[in-house]
PDB file of C-alpha atoms and ligand atoms in Angstrom:
ATOM      1  CA  MET A  19     104.211 106.878  91.030  1.00 96.00           C
ATOM      2  CA  TYR A  20     105.043 110.577  91.800  1.00 98.00           C
ATOM      3  CA  ILE A  21     107.453 111.204  94.218  1.00 98.00           C
ATOM      4  CA  VAL A  22     108.639 114.860  95.822  1.00 98.00           C
ATOM      5  CA  LEU A  23     111.787 115.169  97.156  1.00 98.00           C
ATOM      6  CA  ILE A  24     111.858 118.145  99.475  1.00 98.00           C
ATOM      7  CA  GLY A  25     114.879 119.283 101.572  1.00 97.00           C
ATOM      8  CA  PRO A  26     117.423 122.181 101.458  1.00 96.00           C
ATOM      9  CA  GLN A  27     120.496 122.901  99.392  1.00 94.00           C
ATOM     10  CA  GLY A  28     122.770 119.873  99.557  1.00 93.00           C
ATOM     11  CA  SER A  29     120.694 117.477 101.230  1.00 96.00           C
ATOM     12  CA  GLY A  30     120.748 114.759  98.576  1.00 95.00           C
ATOM     13  CA  LYS A  31     117.661 115.329  96.655  1.00 97.00           C
ATOM     14  CA  GLY A  32     119.700 115.118  93.323  1.00 94.00           C
ATOM     15  CA  THR A  33     121.552 112.100  94.667  1.00 93.00           C
ATOM     16  CA  GLN A  34     118.648 110.207  95.885  1.00 96.00           C
ATOM     17  CA  ALA A  35     116.476 111.242  92.252  1.00 96.00           C
ATOM     18  CA  ASP A  36     119.461 109.274  90.403  1.00 93.00           C
ATOM     19  CA  ARG A  37     119.439 106.380  92.490  1.00 94.00           C
ATOM     20  CA  LEU A  38     115.669 105.738  92.599  1.00 94.00           C
ATOM     21  CA  VAL A  39     114.753 106.780  88.982  1.00 94.00           C
ATOM     22  CA  ALA A  40     116.474 103.782  87.064  1.00 82.00           C
ATOM     23  CA  SER A  41     115.210 100.689  89.195  1.00 87.00           C
ATOM     24  CA  LEU A  42     111.391 102.255  89.558  1.00 92.00           C
ATOM     25  CA  ASP A  43     110.998 103.439  86.131  1.00 94.00           C
ATOM     26  CA  LEU A  44     110.436 107.111  86.928  1.00 97.00           C
ATOM     27  CA  MET A  45     111.476 109.939  85.296  1.00 97.00           C
ATOM     28  CA  LYS A  46     113.787 112.379  87.161  1.00 97.00           C
ATOM     29  CA  ILE A  47     112.715 115.924  86.968  1.00 98.00           C
ATOM     30  CA  SER A  48     115.322 118.108  88.165  1.00 97.00           C
ATOM     31  CA  THR A  49     113.935 121.864  87.234  1.00 98.00           C
ATOM     32  CA  GLY A  50     117.892 122.845  88.136  1.00 95.00           C
ATOM     33  CA  GLU A  51     119.101 120.665  86.108  1.00 94.00           C
ATOM     34  CA  LEU A  52     116.858 121.229  83.210  1.00 96.00           C
ATOM     35  CA  PHE A  53     117.886 124.879  83.544  1.00 96.00           C
ATOM     36  CA  ARG A  54     121.666 124.248  83.626  1.00 93.00           C
ATOM     37  CA  ALA A  55     121.274 122.188  80.389  1.00 92.00           C
ATOM     38  CA  GLU A  56     119.509 125.074  78.504  1.00 95.00           C
ATOM     39  CA  ARG A  57     122.122 127.101  79.837  1.00 93.00           C
ATOM     40  CA  ALA A  58     125.104 124.778  78.592  1.00 90.00           C
ATOM     41  CA  ALA A  59     123.211 124.611  75.191  1.00 93.00           C
ATOM     42  CA  GLY A  60     122.971 128.323  75.237  1.00 95.00           C
ATOM     43  CA  THR A  61     119.086 128.444  74.058  1.00 97.00           C
ATOM     44  CA  GLU A  62     117.544 131.599  74.564  1.00 96.00           C
ATOM     45  CA  LEU A  63     115.698 130.180  77.832  1.00 96.00           C
ATOM     46  CA  GLY A  64     119.362 129.104  79.306  1.00 97.00           C
ATOM     47  CA  ASN A  65     120.531 132.909  78.490  1.00 97.00           C
ATOM     48  CA  LEU A  66     117.442 134.015  80.335  1.00 95.00           C
ATOM     49  CA  VAL A  67     117.819 131.897  83.345  1.00 97.00           C
ATOM     50  CA  ALA A  68     121.732 132.248  83.896  1.00 96.00           C
ATOM     51  CA  GLY A  69     121.972 135.347  85.985  1.00 95.00           C
ATOM     52  CA  ILE A  70     118.822 133.893  87.940  1.00 97.00           C
ATOM     53  CA  LEU A  71     120.729 130.564  88.779  1.00 95.00           C
ATOM     54  CA  ASP A  72     123.696 132.233  89.715  1.00 93.00           C
ATOM     55  CA  ALA A  73     121.917 134.339  92.320  1.00 94.00           C
ATOM     56  CA  GLY A  74     120.567 131.698  93.798  1.00 94.00           C
ATOM     57  CA  GLU A  75     116.901 133.558  93.088  1.00 96.00           C
ATOM     58  CA  LEU A  76     113.996 131.536  91.718  1.00 98.00           C
ATOM     59  CA  VAL A  77     112.992 131.478  87.915  1.00 98.00           C
ATOM     60  CA  PRO A  78     109.523 132.895  87.299  1.00 98.00           C
ATOM     61  CA  ASP A  79     106.977 130.344  88.006  1.00 98.00           C
ATOM     62  CA  ASP A  80     105.578 130.358  84.398  1.00 97.00           C
ATOM     63  CA  VAL A  81     108.866 129.319  83.000  1.00 97.00           C
ATOM     64  CA  THR A  82     109.131 126.573  85.314  1.00 98.00           C
ATOM     65  CA  ILE A  83     105.973 124.796  85.271  1.00 98.00           C
ATOM     66  CA  ALA A  84     106.369 125.285  81.438  1.00 97.00           C
ATOM     67  CA  ILE A  85     109.337 122.982  81.530  1.00 97.00           C
ATOM     68  CA  VAL A  86     107.851 120.722  83.612  1.00 98.00           C
ATOM     69  CA  GLU A  87     104.879 120.454  81.807  1.00 98.00           C
ATOM     70  CA  GLY A  88     107.048 119.324  78.964  1.00 97.00           C
ATOM     71  CA  ARG A  89     108.696 116.396  80.991  1.00 98.00           C
ATOM     72  CA  LEU A  90     105.289 115.340  82.027  1.00 98.00           C
ATOM     73  CA  LYS A  91     104.180 115.184  78.099  1.00 98.00           C
ATOM     74  CA  GLU A  92     106.826 112.944  77.377  1.00 98.00           C
ATOM     75  CA  ILE A  93     105.793 110.558  80.282  1.00 98.00           C
ATOM     76  CA  ASP A  94     102.134 110.736  78.895  1.00 97.00           C
ATOM     77  CA  ALA A  95     104.019 109.274  75.907  1.00 97.00           C
ATOM     78  CA  GLY A  96     105.269 106.520  77.710  1.00 96.00           C
ATOM     79  CA  ALA A  97     109.061 107.495  78.633  1.00 94.00           C
ATOM     80  CA  ALA A  98     108.317 106.189  82.197  1.00 95.00           C
ATOM     81  CA  HIS A  99     105.764 105.452  84.720  1.00 95.00           C
ATOM     82  CA  GLY A 100     105.766 108.377  86.829  1.00 97.00           C
ATOM     83  CA  ALA A 101     108.483 110.924  87.911  1.00 98.00           C
ATOM     84  CA  VAL A 102     110.619 111.629  91.098  1.00 98.00           C
ATOM     85  CA  PHE A 103     110.791 115.462  91.222  1.00 98.00           C
ATOM     86  CA  ASP A 104     113.823 117.139  92.424  1.00 98.00           C
ATOM     87  CA  GLY A 105     113.859 120.572  93.597  1.00 97.00           C
ATOM     88  CA  PHE A 106     109.998 121.175  92.020  1.00 98.00           C
ATOM     89  CA  PRO A 107     107.890 122.515  93.327  1.00 98.00           C
ATOM     90  CA  ARG A 108     109.703 125.092  95.518  1.00 98.00           C
ATOM     91  CA  ASN A 109     106.521 127.298  96.316  1.00 98.00           C
ATOM     92  CA  ARG A 110     102.792 127.270  96.571  1.00 98.00           C
ATOM     93  CA  GLY A 111     102.055 128.645  93.406  1.00 98.00           C
ATOM     94  CA  GLN A 112     104.244 125.537  91.892  1.00 98.00           C
ATOM     95  CA  ALA A 113     102.667 123.087  94.123  1.00 98.00           C
ATOM     96  CA  GLU A 114      99.335 124.019  93.027  1.00 98.00           C
ATOM     97  CA  ALA A 115      99.989 123.888  89.426  1.00 98.00           C
ATOM     98  CA  LEU A 116     101.727 120.566  90.041  1.00 98.00           C
ATOM     99  CA  ASP A 117      98.401 119.297  91.610  1.00 98.00           C
ATOM    100  CA  ALA A 118      96.177 120.814  88.566  1.00 98.00           C
ATOM    101  CA  ALA A 119      98.714 119.104  85.971  1.00 98.00           C
ATOM    102  CA  LEU A 120      98.573 115.546  87.527  1.00 98.00           C
ATOM    103  CA  SER A 121      95.034 115.552  88.321  1.00 98.00           C
ATOM    104  CA  SER A 122      94.154 116.427  84.499  1.00 98.00           C
ATOM    105  CA  ARG A 123      95.783 113.368  83.973  1.00 97.00           C
ATOM    106  CA  GLY A 124      93.941 111.144  86.224  1.00 97.00           C
ATOM    107  CA  SER A 125      97.061 111.143  88.893  1.00 97.00           C
ATOM    108  CA  SER A 126      98.377 112.753  92.251  1.00 98.00           C
ATOM    109  CA  ILE A 127     101.444 112.679  94.502  1.00 98.00           C
ATOM    110  CA  ASP A 128     101.796 109.550  96.407  1.00 97.00           C
ATOM    111  CA  HIS A 129     104.548 110.694  98.471  1.00 98.00           C
ATOM    112  CA  VAL A 130     106.237 113.347  99.503  1.00 98.00           C
ATOM    113  CA  VAL A 131     109.831 112.861 101.322  1.00 98.00           C
ATOM    114  CA  GLU A 132     111.518 115.493 103.327  1.00 98.00           C
ATOM    115  CA  ILE A 133     115.097 114.742 103.431  1.00 98.00           C
ATOM    116  CA  ASP A 134     116.502 116.513 106.588  1.00 95.00           C
ATOM    117  CA  ILE A 135     120.356 117.562 107.037  1.00 93.00           C
ATOM    118  CA  SER A 136     122.205 119.558 109.968  1.00 86.00           C
ATOM    119  CA  GLU A 137     123.865 122.627 108.272  1.00 80.00           C
ATOM    120  CA  GLU A 138     127.191 121.967 109.139  1.00 81.00           C
ATOM    121  CA  LYS A 139     126.993 118.577 106.928  1.00 87.00           C
ATOM    122  CA  LEU A 140     125.231 120.768 104.388  1.00 90.00           C
ATOM    123  CA  ILE A 141     127.824 123.075 103.730  1.00 87.00           C
ATOM    124  CA  HIS A 142     130.536 120.602 103.265  1.00 88.00           C
ATOM    125  CA  ARG A 143     128.646 118.720 101.046  1.00 91.00           C
ATOM    126  CA  LEU A 144     127.951 122.120  98.329  1.00 92.00           C
ATOM    127  CA  SER A 145     131.631 122.936  99.119  1.00 89.00           C
ATOM    128  CA  GLY A 146     132.595 119.707  97.601  1.00 92.00           C
ATOM    129  CA  ARG A 147     130.300 119.003  95.331  1.00 94.00           C
ATOM    130  CA  ARG A 148     131.086 118.624  91.516  1.00 95.00           C
ATOM    131  CA  VAL A 149     128.433 118.027  88.729  1.00 94.00           C
ATOM    132  CA  CYS A 150     128.888 116.546  85.137  1.00 93.00           C
ATOM    133  CA  THR A 151     128.409 119.577  82.756  1.00 90.00           C
ATOM    134  CA  VAL A 152     126.954 117.323  80.082  1.00 89.00           C
ATOM    135  CA  CYS A 153     124.613 114.924  81.854  1.00 90.00           C
ATOM    136  CA  GLY A 154     124.259 116.437  85.532  1.00 88.00           C
ATOM    137  CA  ALA A 155     125.484 113.456  87.368  1.00 91.00           C
ATOM    138  CA  VAL A 156     126.616 114.533  90.914  1.00 92.00           C
ATOM    139  CA  TYR A 157     129.607 113.790  92.717  1.00 95.00           C
ATOM    140  CA  HIS A 158     131.658 114.860  95.833  1.00 95.00           C
ATOM    141  CA  ILE A 159     135.176 115.374  95.772  1.00 95.00           C
ATOM    142  CA  GLU A 160     135.344 113.525  99.333  1.00 94.00           C
ATOM    143  CA  THR A 161     132.479 110.915  99.557  1.00 91.00           C
ATOM    144  CA  ALA A 162     131.741 110.405  95.922  1.00 94.00           C
ATOM    145  CA  PRO A 163     134.087 111.088  93.356  1.00 96.00           C
ATOM    146  CA  PRO A 164     134.246 110.153  90.019  1.00 97.00           C
ATOM    147  CA  ALA A 165     136.606 106.892  89.138  1.00 97.00           C
ATOM    148  CA  VAL A 166     138.699 109.122  86.964  1.00 97.00           C
ATOM    149  CA  ASP A 167     139.462 112.682  88.056  1.00 95.00           C
ATOM    150  CA  MET A 168     137.374 115.232  86.403  1.00 95.00           C
ATOM    151  CA  ILE A 169     135.695 112.701  84.267  1.00 97.00           C
ATOM    152  CA  CYS A 170     131.933 111.387  84.581  1.00 97.00           C
ATOM    153  CA  ASP A 171     131.667 107.913  85.044  1.00 97.00           C
ATOM    154  CA  ARG A 172     128.381 107.698  83.503  1.00 95.00           C
ATOM    155  CA  CYS A 173     128.843 109.663  80.179  1.00 96.00           C
ATOM    156  CA  GLY A 174     132.567 110.693  79.979  1.00 97.00           C
ATOM    157  CA  GLY A 175     131.789 114.163  80.154  1.00 95.00           C
ATOM    158  CA  HIS A 176     133.657 117.149  82.068  1.00 96.00           C
ATOM    159  CA  VAL A 177     133.309 117.214  85.615  1.00 97.00           C
ATOM    160  CA  ALA A 178     133.375 120.541  87.622  1.00 96.00           C
ATOM    161  CA  GLN A 179     131.822 122.796  90.086  1.00 95.00           C
ATOM    162  CA  ARG A 180     128.538 124.254  90.086  1.00 92.00           C
ATOM    163  CA  ALA A 181     128.656 127.923  89.110  1.00 89.00           C
ATOM    164  CA  ASP A 182     125.985 128.803  92.061  1.00 90.00           C
ATOM    165  CA  ASP A 183     127.948 126.963  94.878  1.00 91.00           C
ATOM    166  CA  THR A 184     129.408 130.193  96.064  1.00 89.00           C
ATOM    167  CA  PRO A 185     128.736 131.115  99.850  1.00 88.00           C
ATOM    168  CA  GLU A 186     126.437 133.903  98.507  1.00 90.00           C
ATOM    169  CA  SER A 187     123.864 131.800  96.419  1.00 90.00           C
ATOM    170  CA  ILE A 188     124.154 129.397  99.002  1.00 91.00           C
ATOM    171  CA  HIS A 189     123.026 131.809 101.528  1.00 90.00           C
ATOM    172  CA  ARG A 190     120.344 132.923  99.372  1.00 93.00           C
ATOM    173  CA  ARG A 191     118.975 129.634  97.921  1.00 93.00           C
ATOM    174  CA  LEU A 192     118.802 128.584 101.955  1.00 93.00           C
ATOM    175  CA  SER A 193     116.553 131.626 102.976  1.00 94.00           C
ATOM    176  CA  ILE A 194     114.304 130.971 100.182  1.00 96.00           C
ATOM    177  CA  PHE A 195     114.017 127.422 100.884  1.00 96.00           C
ATOM    178  CA  ALA A 196     113.204 128.062 104.883  1.00 95.00           C
ATOM    179  CA  GLU A 197     110.490 131.018 103.480  1.00 98.00           C
ATOM    180  CA  LEU A 198     108.833 129.371 100.573  1.00 98.00           C
ATOM    181  CA  THR A 199     109.365 125.783  99.987  1.00 98.00           C
ATOM    182  CA  LYS A 200     109.515 124.286 103.778  1.00 97.00           C
ATOM    183  CA  PRO A 201     106.238 125.255 104.159  1.00 97.00           C
ATOM    184  CA  LEU A 202     104.796 122.847 101.558  1.00 98.00           C
ATOM    185  CA  LEU A 203     105.262 120.262 104.145  1.00 98.00           C
ATOM    186  CA  ASP A 204     102.577 121.847 105.684  1.00 97.00           C
ATOM    187  CA  TYR A 205     100.360 121.858 102.556  1.00 97.00           C
ATOM    188  CA  TYR A 206     101.129 118.376 101.603  1.00 98.00           C
ATOM    189  CA  SER A 207     100.614 116.888 105.222  1.00 96.00           C
ATOM    190  CA  GLU A 208      96.897 117.439 105.455  1.00 93.00           C
ATOM    191  CA  ARG A 209      97.111 114.638 102.996  1.00 95.00           C
ATOM    192  CA  GLY A 210      98.673 112.214 104.771  1.00 95.00           C
ATOM    193  CA  ILE A 211     101.389 111.607 102.268  1.00 97.00           C
ATOM    194  CA  VAL A 212     104.687 113.586 103.886  1.00 97.00           C
ATOM    195  CA  SER A 213     107.586 111.205 105.412  1.00 97.00           C
ATOM    196  CA  HIS A 214     110.791 112.369 106.869  1.00 97.00           C
ATOM    197  CA  VAL A 215     114.266 110.896 106.017  1.00 97.00           C
ATOM    198  CA  ASP A 216     117.726 111.489 108.167  1.00 97.00           C
ATOM    199  CA  GLY A 217     119.775 112.982 105.148  1.00 96.00           C
ATOM    200  CA  ASP A 218     122.888 112.978 107.634  1.00 94.00           C
ATOM    201  CA  GLN A 219     123.453 109.056 106.708  1.00 94.00           C
ATOM    202  CA  PRO A 220     125.572 107.590 104.243  1.00 94.00           C
ATOM    203  CA  MET A 221     124.062 107.672 100.935  1.00 94.00           C
ATOM    204  CA  GLN A 222     122.732 103.848 100.608  1.00 96.00           C
ATOM    205  CA  SER A 223     121.098 104.413 104.047  1.00 97.00           C
ATOM    206  CA  VAL A 224     118.941 107.595 102.951  1.00 97.00           C
ATOM    207  CA  GLU A 225     118.256 105.716  99.546  1.00 97.00           C
ATOM    208  CA  HIS A 226     117.101 102.552 101.876  1.00 96.00           C
ATOM    209  CA  ALA A 227     115.027 104.573 103.660  1.00 97.00           C
ATOM    210  CA  ILE A 228     113.165 106.404 100.908  1.00 97.00           C
ATOM    211  CA  ARG A 229     112.850 102.949  99.200  1.00 96.00           C
ATOM    212  CA  ARG A 230     110.987 102.000 102.225  1.00 96.00           C
ATOM    213  CA  ILE A 231     108.544 104.428 102.353  1.00 96.00           C
ATOM    214  CA  VAL A 232     107.602 103.714  98.647  1.00 92.00           C
ATOM    215  CA  GLN A 233     107.845 100.407  98.986  1.00 80.00           C
ATOM    216  CA  SER A 234     104.507  99.413  98.874  1.00 67.00           C
ATOM    217  CA  GLU A 235     104.137 101.501  95.534  1.00 51.00           C
ATOM    218  CA  VAL A 236     106.830  99.413  94.047  1.00 46.00           C
ATOM    219  CA  GLY A 237     105.000  96.236  94.534  1.00 40.00           C
ATOM    220  CA  ALA A 238     101.824  97.724  92.960  1.00 40.00           C
ATOM    221  CA  SER A 239     103.069  99.138  90.109  1.00 36.00           C
TER     222      SER A 239
HETATM  223  P1  AP5 B 327     118.885 123.263  92.105  1.00 61.72           P
HETATM  224  O1  AP5 B 327     119.532 122.200  91.198  1.00 61.72           O
HETATM  225  O2  AP5 B 327     117.414 122.299  92.349  1.00 61.72           O
HETATM  226  O3  AP5 B 327     119.659 123.186  93.308  1.00 61.72           O
HETATM  227  P2  AP5 B 327     119.196 123.118  94.749  1.00 61.72           P
HETATM  228  O4  AP5 B 327     117.827 123.377  95.067  1.00 61.72           O
HETATM  229  O5  AP5 B 327     120.003 124.567  95.278  1.00 61.72           O
HETATM  230  O6  AP5 B 327     119.270 122.015  95.422  1.00 61.72           O
HETATM  231  P3  AP5 B 327     121.105 121.343  95.237  1.00 61.72           P
HETATM  232  O7  AP5 B 327     121.360 120.525  93.957  1.00 61.72           O
HETATM  233  O8  AP5 B 327     121.983 122.570  95.522  1.00 61.72           O
HETATM  234  O9  AP5 B 327     121.227 120.099  96.408  1.00 61.72           O
HETATM  235  P4  AP5 B 327     120.762 118.637  96.825  1.00 61.72           P
HETATM  236  O10 AP5 B 327     119.960 118.472  97.660  1.00 61.72           O
HETATM  237  O11 AP5 B 327     120.143 118.223  95.087  1.00 61.72           O
HETATM  238  O12 AP5 B 327     121.949 118.144  96.962  1.00 61.72           O
HETATM  239  P5  AP5 B 327     123.011 116.997  95.844  1.00 61.72           P
HETATM  240  O13 AP5 B 327     122.310 115.630  95.563  1.00 61.72           O
HETATM  241  O14 AP5 B 327     123.455 117.707  94.873  1.00 61.72           O
HETATM  242  O15 AP5 B 327     118.179 124.483  91.590  1.00 61.72           O
HETATM  243  C1  AP5 B 327     119.533 125.502  91.009  1.00 61.72           C
HETATM  244  C2  AP5 B 327     118.710 126.719  90.560  1.00 61.72           C
HETATM  245  O16 AP5 B 327     117.668 126.566  89.686  1.00 61.72           O
HETATM  246  C3  AP5 B 327     117.930 127.325  91.693  1.00 61.72           C
HETATM  247  O17 AP5 B 327     118.638 128.162  92.752  1.00 61.72           O
HETATM  248  C4  AP5 B 327     116.834 128.377  90.834  1.00 61.72           C
HETATM  249  O18 AP5 B 327     117.717 129.721  90.470  1.00 61.72           O
HETATM  250  C5  AP5 B 327     116.546 127.232  89.800  1.00 61.72           C
HETATM  251  N1  AP5 B 327     115.444 126.444  89.963  1.00 61.72           N
HETATM  252  C6  AP5 B 327     115.663 124.882  90.119  1.00 61.72           C
HETATM  253  N2  AP5 B 327     114.117 124.538  90.703  1.00 61.72           N
HETATM  254  C7  AP5 B 327     113.193 125.658  90.534  1.00 61.72           C
HETATM  255  C8  AP5 B 327     112.109 125.745  90.592  1.00 61.72           C
HETATM  256  N3  AP5 B 327     111.646 124.651  91.019  1.00 61.72           N
HETATM  257  N4  AP5 B 327     111.360 127.111  90.674  1.00 61.72           N
HETATM  258  C9  AP5 B 327     112.370 128.151  90.559  1.00 61.72           C
HETATM  259  N5  AP5 B 327     113.560 128.234  90.043  1.00 61.72           N
HETATM  260  C10 AP5 B 327     114.499 126.787  90.290  1.00 61.72           C
HETATM  261  O19 AP5 B 327     124.150 116.515  96.907  1.00 61.72           O
HETATM  262  C11 AP5 B 327     124.972 117.823  97.283  1.00 61.72           C
HETATM  263  C12 AP5 B 327     126.465 116.662  97.288  1.00 61.72           C
HETATM  264  O20 AP5 B 327     126.554 116.259  98.625  1.00 61.72           O
HETATM  265  C13 AP5 B 327     127.087 116.208  96.604  1.00 61.72           C
HETATM  266  O21 AP5 B 327     128.138 116.391  96.367  1.00 61.72           O
HETATM  267  C14 AP5 B 327     126.614 114.722  96.843  1.00 61.72           C
HETATM  268  O22 AP5 B 327     127.654 113.661  96.128  1.00 61.72           O
HETATM  269  C15 AP5 B 327     126.829 114.930  98.541  1.00 61.72           C
HETATM  270  N6  AP5 B 327     125.811 114.189  99.162  1.00 61.72           N
HETATM  271  C16 AP5 B 327     124.509 113.684  98.793  1.00 61.72           C
HETATM  272  N7  AP5 B 327     124.384 112.751  99.421  1.00 61.72           N
HETATM  273  C17 AP5 B 327     125.199 112.291 100.664  1.00 61.72           C
HETATM  274  C18 AP5 B 327     125.032 111.600 101.533  1.00 61.72           C
HETATM  275  N8  AP5 B 327     123.831 110.942 102.020  1.00 61.72           N
HETATM  276  N9  AP5 B 327     126.412 111.713 102.432  1.00 61.72           N
HETATM  277  C19 AP5 B 327     127.522 112.223 101.645  1.00 61.72           C
HETATM  278  N10 AP5 B 327     127.146 113.058 100.794  1.00 61.72           N
HETATM  279  C20 AP5 B 327     125.949 113.512 100.257  1.00 61.72           C
END
């Protein structure tokens, strides 16, 4: 099964992808998380994208599509039974590349879930967000803090604020979302695979709403 989560920055795509993958035997493919991991490891790719991430601009499509293709090959090798895409695709070119990559595997996207949220909540979420610098687990200082201050519950890594959670970068990412990413809902809606979830609910309620959407697929897999 292949699920695409679409929503503005801070809507909870990463949070929900984490919750869904474990029980559904799907791989989380978060391009932002993959780029941050490359950056933390100091790889050539990480150094190339560092400034782009901080500015909130999009990494070039060829680089982004290549990193996704690498993860799809892991699925081909049996690492999971599909994927939840978080932050990919972000524009029409990426959407078409994903369609082609899945089609060449005899697959296609099963569900596109839009997570909608008010701008007021979004700013509160992003300013309080903290992430594990090792495994990428997502926390919030008020609504979802780690059990031990600044230590990741999952891997024991250091938890810190993301370098791109600055007002300038948030503003830029939101305008790119409105201009390039949100229109993808029209691209997908012709196929009848788009659903909408209210992201202004507690995390568990959002998770239940998404699970209800993919439930028939769970039973079938
Ligand atoms: P990316 O990492 O994808 O960042 P983003 O799109 O800006 O999205 P966010 O991670 O900010 O939001 P989210 O919806 O995942 O929210 P989260 O779950 O963390 O991309 C970063 C950069 O990488 C981009 O700017 C770009 O440069 C590059 N990039 C990535 N993908 C690319 C692509 N395809 N092409 C080109 N470049 C690309 O939640 C936010 C906070 O809210 C957390 O603290 C969480 O605990 C809390 N929270 C979540 N849900 C709830 C809830 N229901 N109630 C209360 N709190 C909640």
